[in-house]
């Protein structure tokens, strides 16, 4: 039974980047000088505020995730201050997972050793590709050589738990480019890898170029072959697919992200960060809020009021059930039918009668108390997920 005092996850958003990649719709900003000290001070203040509230007081942390933007633009000293404060305000669970996203080219070996000494125990490297024409197309500021160096340094610094992001299905990428990327990634014996197919997001330079016909998406059958190649190569190397875009060896799943996909509570601090907390009253089942996105305005708000929330909404049972479905079905094992009934008092089919048809079409299956997408269903996951929104 949900008591409201379970351990939760903390997300820390560092919104600064060295340059803006043309496909990126994250809350990331390029500024002449990153105000690292001021921003770190604001994060500490915001955390102190939340630690005094009923929602988070007295609860411990099971994971911390530094995401961005580019968190590796911040020094180990600043990351250490944030971790020290979060431990003193909330206290870390014994097996806490602490992840920091790092971009090749922004960090040297002293940085990685420093992050490790201050408590970071998982690094996620934004590699994207080892092919220079793909990196150039994606507007990445680092070279493949810098990625190789970053991966070597992460291992030398003693990180056993590390991950890397790859992007595939770029218009100028062939199946053999992708095969070379996978071979090279696997040569580092990664315990975790995220592989995303390129999506053209509204409001990005790629979207404008796509609309104008300057860049074209790959034909669907090539995208499917690429997705199949990713899964096959990673499975052969012992990395099991556990979420649509995530693969891991046993015991190395991202616990922070699994908490999102299972509908657990998380507190987000920093510019544009989202938070979610389950509640058990007034007919609502959850509450979500979002911080001011623009870093300068976030800093002003924190300076004045200690919090920077711009949007807050109650999540009713119907919406919470839909979110539970589309987040849980991202995971390969799917959703537990017992857990769904416990939370919402009904079966998934009572909310979504289409489930019967999807099962008949071979897009979903129900086995041993779990409902999941089949391999065919995973290929068209987004067209199924829209039914839960
Ligand atoms: S480095 Fe990451 S967060 Fe920054 S602009 Fe590129 S994709 Fe976006």
Tab-separated table of C-alpha atoms and ligand atoms in Angstrom:
chain	number	residue	atom	x	y	z
A	1	UNK	CA	0.000	0.000	0.000
A	2	UNK	CA	1.296	3.464	-0.909
A	3	UNK	CA	2.094	5.325	2.339
A	4	UNK	CA	3.366	8.593	0.842
A	5	UNK	CA	6.673	8.169	2.682
A	6	UNK	CA	8.468	5.761	0.339
A	7	UNK	CA	11.972	6.604	-0.934
A	8	UNK	CA	11.805	8.853	-3.995
A	9	UNK	CA	14.030	9.975	-6.900
A	10	UNK	CA	15.671	13.375	-7.318
A	11	UNK	CA	16.253	14.893	-10.757
A	12	UNK	CA	18.677	17.825	-10.999
A	13	UNK	CA	18.515	19.818	-14.236
A	14	UNK	CA	21.670	21.599	-15.431
A	15	UNK	CA	20.378	23.598	-18.410
A	16	UNK	CA	23.640	24.774	-19.997
A	17	UNK	CA	25.325	23.465	-23.146
A	18	UNK	CA	28.440	24.410	-25.104
A	19	UNK	CA	26.374	24.665	-28.299
A	20	UNK	CA	22.833	23.769	-29.316
A	21	UNK	CA	22.376	20.601	-31.381
A	22	UNK	CA	19.859	21.138	-34.231
A	23	UNK	CA	17.655	18.143	-33.274
A	24	UNK	CA	17.406	19.005	-29.570
A	25	UNK	CA	14.169	20.129	-27.937
A	26	UNK	CA	15.427	19.754	-24.353
A	27	UNK	CA	15.529	22.747	-22.062
A	28	UNK	CA	19.157	23.577	-22.868
A	29	UNK	CA	20.761	26.987	-23.288
A	30	UNK	CA	24.027	28.386	-24.572
A	31	UNK	CA	25.209	31.392	-22.565
A	32	UNK	CA	28.412	33.490	-22.757
A	33	UNK	CA	29.394	32.404	-19.223
A	34	UNK	CA	27.764	29.598	-17.253
A	35	UNK	CA	26.791	30.977	-13.802
A	36	UNK	CA	27.836	27.747	-12.076
A	37	UNK	CA	28.156	29.114	-8.537
A	38	UNK	CA	24.913	31.071	-8.637
A	39	UNK	CA	22.980	28.171	-10.171
A	40	UNK	CA	24.403	25.675	-7.657
A	41	UNK	CA	23.374	28.035	-4.837
A	42	UNK	CA	19.835	28.195	-6.278
A	43	UNK	CA	19.589	24.396	-6.442
A	44	UNK	CA	20.608	24.127	-2.774
A	45	UNK	CA	18.012	26.731	-1.809
A	46	UNK	CA	15.279	25.023	-3.811
A	47	UNK	CA	16.092	21.676	-2.197
A	48	UNK	CA	15.961	23.229	1.283
A	49	UNK	CA	12.507	24.592	0.465
A	50	UNK	CA	11.155	21.199	-0.622
A	51	UNK	CA	12.727	19.393	2.325
A	52	UNK	CA	10.486	21.481	4.605
A	53	UNK	CA	7.275	20.487	2.793
A	54	UNK	CA	4.974	17.638	3.783
A	55	UNK	CA	5.440	16.027	0.344
A	56	UNK	CA	9.154	15.263	0.782
A	57	UNK	CA	10.009	15.761	4.462
A	58	UNK	CA	11.444	12.670	6.171
A	59	UNK	CA	11.677	10.626	2.960
A	60	UNK	CA	14.910	9.083	1.737
A	61	UNK	CA	16.372	9.113	-1.762
A	62	UNK	CA	16.773	6.008	-3.892
A	63	UNK	CA	18.294	7.740	-6.931
A	64	UNK	CA	19.705	11.070	-8.050
A	65	UNK	CA	20.060	11.967	-11.738
A	66	UNK	CA	21.987	14.983	-13.053
A	67	UNK	CA	20.518	15.614	-16.521
A	68	UNK	CA	20.538	18.479	-18.947
A	69	UNK	CA	21.685	20.345	-20.835
A	70	UNK	CA	25.195	19.199	-20.064
A	71	UNK	CA	25.773	18.470	-16.354
A	72	UNK	CA	29.453	17.779	-17.039
A	73	UNK	CA	29.931	21.530	-17.623
A	74	UNK	CA	29.762	21.723	-13.794
A	75	UNK	CA	32.810	20.983	-11.657
A	76	UNK	CA	33.001	18.031	-9.259
A	77	UNK	CA	33.053	20.625	-6.428
A	78	UNK	CA	29.562	21.905	-7.388
A	79	UNK	CA	28.166	18.416	-7.975
A	80	UNK	CA	29.622	17.411	-4.594
A	81	UNK	CA	27.891	20.338	-2.838
A	82	UNK	CA	24.521	19.337	-4.331
A	83	UNK	CA	24.988	15.710	-3.285
A	84	UNK	CA	26.119	16.626	0.227
A	85	UNK	CA	23.066	18.823	0.685
A	86	UNK	CA	20.638	16.243	-0.715
A	87	UNK	CA	22.076	13.565	1.585
A	88	UNK	CA	21.805	15.829	4.623
A	89	UNK	CA	18.242	16.941	3.807
A	90	UNK	CA	16.759	13.608	2.686
A	91	UNK	CA	19.394	10.931	3.446
A	92	UNK	CA	20.567	8.479	0.823
A	93	UNK	CA	19.293	4.898	0.714
A	94	UNK	CA	22.208	2.460	1.162
A	95	UNK	CA	22.161	1.302	-2.469
A	96	UNK	CA	21.447	4.729	-4.005
A	97	UNK	CA	22.115	5.147	-7.744
A	98	UNK	CA	23.653	8.536	-8.637
A	99	UNK	CA	23.935	9.243	-12.368
A	100	UNK	CA	25.574	12.136	-14.162
A	101	UNK	CA	25.218	12.774	-17.907
A	102	UNK	CA	28.529	13.752	-19.488
A	103	UNK	CA	29.381	14.910	-22.969
A	104	UNK	CA	32.688	13.909	-24.532
A	105	UNK	CA	34.893	16.936	-24.904
A	106	UNK	CA	33.599	18.648	-21.740
A	107	UNK	CA	35.459	16.424	-19.273
A	108	UNK	CA	38.942	15.149	-18.588
A	109	UNK	CA	40.159	12.391	-16.299
A	110	UNK	CA	40.368	14.704	-13.256
A	111	UNK	CA	36.671	15.538	-13.704
A	112	UNK	CA	35.596	11.891	-13.808
A	113	UNK	CA	37.717	10.989	-10.751
A	114	UNK	CA	36.269	14.044	-8.992
A	115	UNK	CA	32.664	13.034	-9.763
A	116	UNK	CA	33.391	9.556	-8.461
A	117	UNK	CA	34.973	10.850	-5.242
A	118	UNK	CA	31.938	13.025	-4.505
A	119	UNK	CA	29.519	10.091	-4.798
A	120	UNK	CA	28.465	9.799	-8.446
A	121	UNK	CA	28.360	6.041	-9.166
A	122	UNK	CA	26.950	5.970	-12.700
A	123	UNK	CA	27.979	7.952	-15.810
A	124	UNK	CA	25.965	8.294	-18.982
A	125	UNK	CA	28.000	9.422	-22.003
A	126	UNK	CA	26.254	11.313	-24.811
A	127	UNK	CA	28.234	9.676	-27.629
A	128	UNK	CA	25.498	9.438	-30.339
A	129	UNK	CA	27.820	7.966	-33.009
A	130	UNK	CA	31.442	7.131	-33.820
A	131	UNK	CA	31.047	8.150	-37.484
A	132	UNK	CA	32.274	11.673	-38.190
A	133	UNK	CA	29.679	12.388	-40.916
A	134	UNK	CA	26.862	11.401	-38.507
A	135	UNK	CA	28.315	13.529	-35.685
A	136	UNK	CA	28.601	16.439	-38.088
A	137	UNK	CA	25.011	16.016	-39.277
A	138	UNK	CA	23.827	15.946	-35.626
A	139	UNK	CA	25.784	19.141	-34.912
A	140	UNK	CA	27.732	17.519	-32.081
A	141	UNK	CA	30.733	19.511	-30.862
A	142	UNK	CA	32.837	16.437	-30.018
A	143	UNK	CA	34.747	14.012	-32.207
A	144	UNK	CA	34.616	10.210	-32.137
A	145	UNK	CA	38.169	10.307	-30.726
A	146	UNK	CA	36.958	12.363	-27.759
A	147	UNK	CA	34.166	9.842	-27.136
A	148	UNK	CA	36.656	6.957	-27.132
A	149	UNK	CA	38.864	8.900	-24.734
A	150	UNK	CA	35.907	9.722	-22.432
A	151	UNK	CA	34.865	6.041	-22.315
A	152	UNK	CA	38.434	4.956	-21.474
A	153	UNK	CA	38.706	7.590	-18.752
A	154	UNK	CA	35.341	6.611	-17.229
A	155	UNK	CA	36.606	3.040	-16.912
A	156	UNK	CA	39.988	4.140	-15.537
A	157	UNK	CA	38.214	6.287	-12.934
A	158	UNK	CA	36.653	3.074	-11.608
A	159	UNK	CA	33.035	3.437	-12.788
A	160	UNK	CA	31.609	-0.066	-13.146
A	161	UNK	CA	28.192	1.288	-13.981
A	162	UNK	CA	28.195	3.458	-17.099
A	163	UNK	CA	26.057	3.908	-20.153
A	164	UNK	CA	26.236	5.479	-23.554
A	165	UNK	CA	23.615	7.041	-25.861
A	166	UNK	CA	23.529	6.234	-29.564
A	167	UNK	CA	21.268	7.833	-32.176
A	168	UNK	CA	20.275	5.899	-35.283
A	169	UNK	CA	18.122	6.415	-38.375
A	170	UNK	CA	19.868	9.664	-39.350
A	171	UNK	CA	19.260	10.555	-43.023
A	172	UNK	CA	22.954	10.215	-43.924
A	173	UNK	CA	23.501	6.971	-42.014
A	174	UNK	CA	23.648	3.504	-43.575
A	175	UNK	CA	23.092	0.118	-41.994
A	176	UNK	CA	26.847	-0.492	-42.082
A	177	UNK	CA	27.479	2.847	-40.308
A	178	UNK	CA	25.146	1.681	-37.567
A	179	UNK	CA	26.815	-1.754	-37.436
A	180	UNK	CA	30.204	-0.035	-36.980
A	181	UNK	CA	28.755	2.154	-34.194
A	182	UNK	CA	27.376	-0.875	-32.367
A	183	UNK	CA	30.635	-2.841	-32.762
A	184	UNK	CA	32.672	0.007	-31.437
A	185	UNK	CA	30.297	0.703	-28.519
A	186	UNK	CA	30.351	-2.981	-27.558
A	187	UNK	CA	34.146	-3.045	-27.595
A	188	UNK	CA	33.964	-0.980	-24.372
A	189	UNK	CA	31.996	-3.757	-22.595
A	190	UNK	CA	29.253	-1.384	-21.530
A	191	UNK	CA	26.793	-2.602	-18.902
A	192	UNK	CA	24.064	-0.300	-20.306
A	193	UNK	CA	23.280	1.374	-23.617
A	194	UNK	CA	20.454	3.638	-24.808
A	195	UNK	CA	19.706	3.641	-28.551
A	196	UNK	CA	17.251	6.252	-29.812
A	197	UNK	CA	15.990	6.605	-33.329
A	198	UNK	CA	16.212	10.194	-34.519
A	199	UNK	CA	12.923	12.022	-34.119
A	200	UNK	CA	12.243	15.384	-35.685
A	201	UNK	CA	10.845	17.554	-32.896
A	202	UNK	CA	8.767	20.646	-33.504
A	203	UNK	CA	10.498	23.949	-32.837
A	204	UNK	CA	13.974	22.637	-33.732
A	205	UNK	CA	16.144	23.660	-36.734
A	206	UNK	CA	15.772	20.063	-38.020
A	207	UNK	CA	11.994	20.492	-38.054
A	208	UNK	CA	12.274	23.604	-40.231
A	209	UNK	CA	14.696	21.819	-42.589
A	210	UNK	CA	12.441	18.764	-42.671
A	211	UNK	CA	9.402	20.887	-43.549
A	212	UNK	CA	11.416	22.553	-46.323
A	213	UNK	CA	12.487	19.146	-47.704
A	214	UNK	CA	16.177	19.839	-46.945
A	215	UNK	CA	16.418	16.765	-44.740
A	216	UNK	CA	14.360	13.639	-45.310
A	217	UNK	CA	13.624	10.809	-42.916
A	218	UNK	CA	14.855	7.363	-43.891
A	219	UNK	CA	12.308	5.033	-45.492
A	220	UNK	CA	10.334	3.146	-42.845
A	221	UNK	CA	11.699	-0.269	-43.861
A	222	UNK	CA	15.293	0.928	-43.300
A	223	UNK	CA	14.366	2.348	-39.882
A	224	UNK	CA	12.837	-1.019	-38.997
A	225	UNK	CA	15.945	-2.887	-40.194
A	226	UNK	CA	18.061	-0.559	-38.074
A	227	UNK	CA	15.891	-1.141	-34.992
A	228	UNK	CA	16.183	-4.895	-35.558
A	229	UNK	CA	19.949	-4.654	-35.993
A	230	UNK	CA	20.276	-2.741	-32.698
A	231	UNK	CA	18.284	-5.310	-30.769
A	232	UNK	CA	20.014	-8.296	-32.352
A	233	UNK	CA	23.581	-6.979	-31.895
A	234	UNK	CA	22.987	-5.939	-28.301
A	235	UNK	CA	21.227	-9.169	-27.352
A	236	UNK	CA	24.148	-11.163	-28.782
A	237	UNK	CA	26.470	-9.156	-26.546
A	238	UNK	CA	24.372	-9.901	-23.429
A	239	UNK	CA	22.589	-6.536	-23.252
A	240	UNK	CA	18.922	-7.299	-22.778
A	241	UNK	CA	16.315	-4.862	-24.029
A	242	UNK	CA	14.303	-3.793	-20.978
A	243	UNK	CA	12.658	-0.639	-22.354
A	244	UNK	CA	11.867	0.600	-25.868
A	245	UNK	CA	15.248	2.361	-26.180
A	246	UNK	CA	17.260	0.878	-23.291
A	247	UNK	CA	19.439	-2.220	-22.987
A	248	UNK	CA	21.357	-3.540	-19.982
A	249	UNK	CA	23.216	-6.449	-18.470
A	250	UNK	CA	21.517	-8.048	-15.480
A	251	UNK	CA	21.470	-5.674	-12.511
A	252	UNK	CA	22.414	-2.569	-14.526
A	253	UNK	CA	18.974	-1.173	-15.439
A	254	UNK	CA	18.671	2.567	-14.833
A	255	UNK	CA	16.828	2.553	-11.521
A	256	UNK	CA	16.093	6.249	-11.834
A	257	UNK	CA	14.308	5.824	-15.168
A	258	UNK	CA	12.532	2.655	-14.058
A	259	UNK	CA	11.026	4.760	-11.262
A	260	UNK	CA	9.532	7.116	-13.914
A	261	UNK	CA	8.171	4.249	-15.998
A	262	UNK	CA	6.602	2.632	-12.931
A	263	UNK	CA	4.822	5.844	-11.928
A	264	UNK	CA	6.943	6.458	-8.802
A	265	UNK	CA	7.422	9.830	-7.088
A	266	UNK	CA	10.188	12.164	-8.176
A	267	UNK	CA	11.250	15.668	-7.270
A	268	UNK	CA	12.824	17.753	-10.044
A	269	UNK	CA	14.926	20.785	-9.212
A	270	UNK	CA	16.466	23.338	-11.561
A	271	UNK	CA	15.196	25.281	-14.563
A	272	UNK	CA	12.270	23.555	-16.308
A	273	UNK	CA	12.405	20.455	-14.079
A	274	UNK	CA	9.208	18.424	-13.605
A	275	UNK	CA	8.067	16.755	-10.381
A	276	UNK	CA	5.422	14.137	-9.707
A	277	UNK	CA	3.921	12.949	-6.463
A	278	UNK	CA	1.166	10.436	-5.856
A	279	UNK	CA	-1.587	11.636	-3.540
A	280	UNK	CA	-4.614	9.985	-2.019
A	281	UNK	CA	-7.243	12.615	-1.573
A	282	UNK	CA	-9.727	15.004	-3.181
A	283	UNK	CA	-10.468	12.533	-5.975
A	284	UNK	CA	-7.026	13.023	-7.531
A	285	UNK	CA	-4.356	10.351	-7.644
A	286	UNK	CA	-1.337	12.488	-8.365
A	287	UNK	CA	0.059	15.967	-8.625
A	288	UNK	CA	2.585	17.233	-11.188
A	289	UNK	CA	4.366	20.547	-11.403
A	290	UNK	CA	6.973	22.217	-13.567
A	291	UNK	CA	9.580	24.892	-12.869
A	292	UNK	CA	10.270	28.052	-14.826
A	293	UNK	CA	12.283	27.010	-17.919
A	294	UNK	CA	14.470	30.039	-18.628
A	295	UNK	CA	17.568	29.775	-16.407
A	296	UNK	CA	17.786	33.540	-15.724
A	297	UNK	CA	14.130	33.710	-14.636
A	298	UNK	CA	14.524	30.509	-12.609
A	299	UNK	CA	17.427	32.097	-10.700
A	300	UNK	CA	15.375	35.259	-10.029
A	301	UNK	CA	12.374	33.278	-8.775
A	302	UNK	CA	14.481	31.117	-6.464
A	303	UNK	CA	16.223	34.244	-5.139
A	304	UNK	CA	12.835	35.809	-4.324
A	305	UNK	CA	10.608	32.880	-3.317
A	306	UNK	CA	12.794	29.741	-2.917
A	307	UNK	CA	10.632	27.934	-5.461
A	308	UNK	CA	10.041	28.507	-9.175
A	309	UNK	CA	6.889	26.530	-10.013
A	310	UNK	CA	4.996	27.868	-13.042
A	311	UNK	CA	2.471	25.096	-13.668
A	312	UNK	CA	0.809	22.684	-11.327
A	313	UNK	CA	-1.919	20.140	-12.101
A	314	UNK	CA	-3.871	17.447	-10.311
A	315	UNK	CA	-3.983	14.102	-12.086
A	316	UNK	CA	-7.353	12.359	-11.845
A	317	UNK	CA	-7.830	8.586	-11.885
A	318	UNK	CA	-8.516	8.341	-15.658
A	319	UNK	CA	-5.405	10.296	-16.548
A	320	UNK	CA	-3.261	8.478	-13.968
A	321	UNK	CA	-4.393	5.139	-15.436
A	322	UNK	CA	-3.468	6.301	-18.977
A	323	UNK	CA	-0.029	7.424	-17.820
A	324	UNK	CA	0.499	4.169	-15.959
A	325	UNK	CA	-0.288	2.310	-19.203
A	326	UNK	CA	1.885	4.229	-21.643
A	327	UNK	CA	4.830	4.556	-19.280
A	328	UNK	CA	4.634	0.931	-18.092
A	329	UNK	CA	4.232	-0.448	-21.617
A	330	UNK	CA	7.520	1.215	-22.568
A	331	UNK	CA	9.096	-1.521	-20.471
A	332	UNK	CA	9.510	-4.886	-22.171
A	333	UNK	CA	8.039	-6.769	-19.229
A	334	UNK	CA	4.949	-4.516	-19.455
A	335	UNK	CA	2.578	-3.678	-16.640
A	336	UNK	CA	1.530	-5.836	-13.729
A	337	UNK	CA	-2.226	-6.439	-13.925
A	338	UNK	CA	-2.392	-6.839	-10.148
A	339	UNK	CA	-0.645	-3.490	-9.604
A	340	UNK	CA	-2.992	-1.783	-12.078
A	341	UNK	CA	-6.064	-3.127	-10.267
A	342	UNK	CA	-4.628	-2.175	-6.883
A	343	UNK	CA	-4.066	1.418	-7.990
A	344	UNK	CA	-7.202	1.999	-10.034
A	345	UNK	CA	-9.735	-0.533	-8.719
A	346	UNK	CA	-10.449	-1.918	-12.227
A	347	UNK	CA	-8.723	-3.966	-14.915
A	348	UNK	CA	-6.930	-2.234	-17.827
A	349	UNK	CA	-9.596	-3.608	-20.240
A	350	UNK	CA	-12.306	-1.800	-18.239
A	351	UNK	CA	-10.606	1.500	-19.097
A	352	UNK	CA	-9.371	0.491	-22.565
A	353	UNK	CA	-11.597	-2.060	-24.361
A	354	UNK	CA	-9.289	-1.796	-27.448
A	355	UNK	CA	-6.815	-4.042	-25.604
A	356	UNK	CA	-8.775	-7.112	-26.800
A	357	UNK	CA	-8.337	-6.067	-30.451
A	358	UNK	CA	-4.614	-5.320	-29.999
A	359	UNK	CA	-4.140	-8.794	-28.522
A	360	UNK	CA	-5.987	-10.356	-31.483
A	361	UNK	CA	-3.806	-8.383	-33.918
A	362	UNK	CA	-0.665	-9.693	-32.195
A	363	UNK	CA	0.428	-6.255	-30.933
A	364	UNK	CA	-0.047	-7.062	-27.231
A	365	UNK	CA	0.019	-10.166	-25.084
A	366	UNK	CA	-1.102	-11.085	-21.595
A	367	UNK	CA	1.070	-13.637	-19.787
A	368	UNK	CA	1.425	-14.682	-16.151
A	369	UNK	CA	-0.263	-11.554	-14.787
A	370	UNK	CA	1.554	-9.061	-17.053
A	371	UNK	CA	0.334	-7.136	-20.099
A	372	UNK	CA	3.005	-6.192	-22.613
A	373	UNK	CA	3.650	-5.116	-26.190
A	374	UNK	CA	4.855	-7.881	-28.518
A	375	UNK	CA	7.912	-7.251	-30.748
A	376	UNK	CA	5.466	-6.166	-33.488
A	377	UNK	CA	3.649	-3.920	-31.023
A	378	UNK	CA	6.947	-2.286	-29.998
A	379	UNK	CA	7.533	-1.225	-33.602
A	380	UNK	CA	4.255	0.730	-33.604
A	381	UNK	CA	4.304	1.660	-29.900
A	382	UNK	CA	3.595	5.365	-30.442
A	383	UNK	CA	0.414	4.673	-32.399
A	384	UNK	CA	-0.814	2.559	-29.445
A	385	UNK	CA	0.308	5.045	-26.763
A	386	UNK	CA	-1.795	7.888	-28.235
A	387	UNK	CA	-4.874	5.952	-27.099
A	388	UNK	CA	-3.846	6.416	-23.449
A	389	UNK	CA	-3.265	10.164	-23.558
B	1	LIG	S1	24.275	18.450	-25.842
B	1	LIG	FE1	22.326	17.379	-25.409
B	1	LIG	S2	21.089	18.849	-24.267
B	1	LIG	FE2	22.785	19.997	-25.202
B	1	LIG	S3	21.935	20.778	-27.109
B	1	LIG	FE3	22.948	18.828	-27.617
B	1	LIG	S4	21.332	17.269	-27.399
B	1	LIG	FE4	20.578	19.125	-26.416
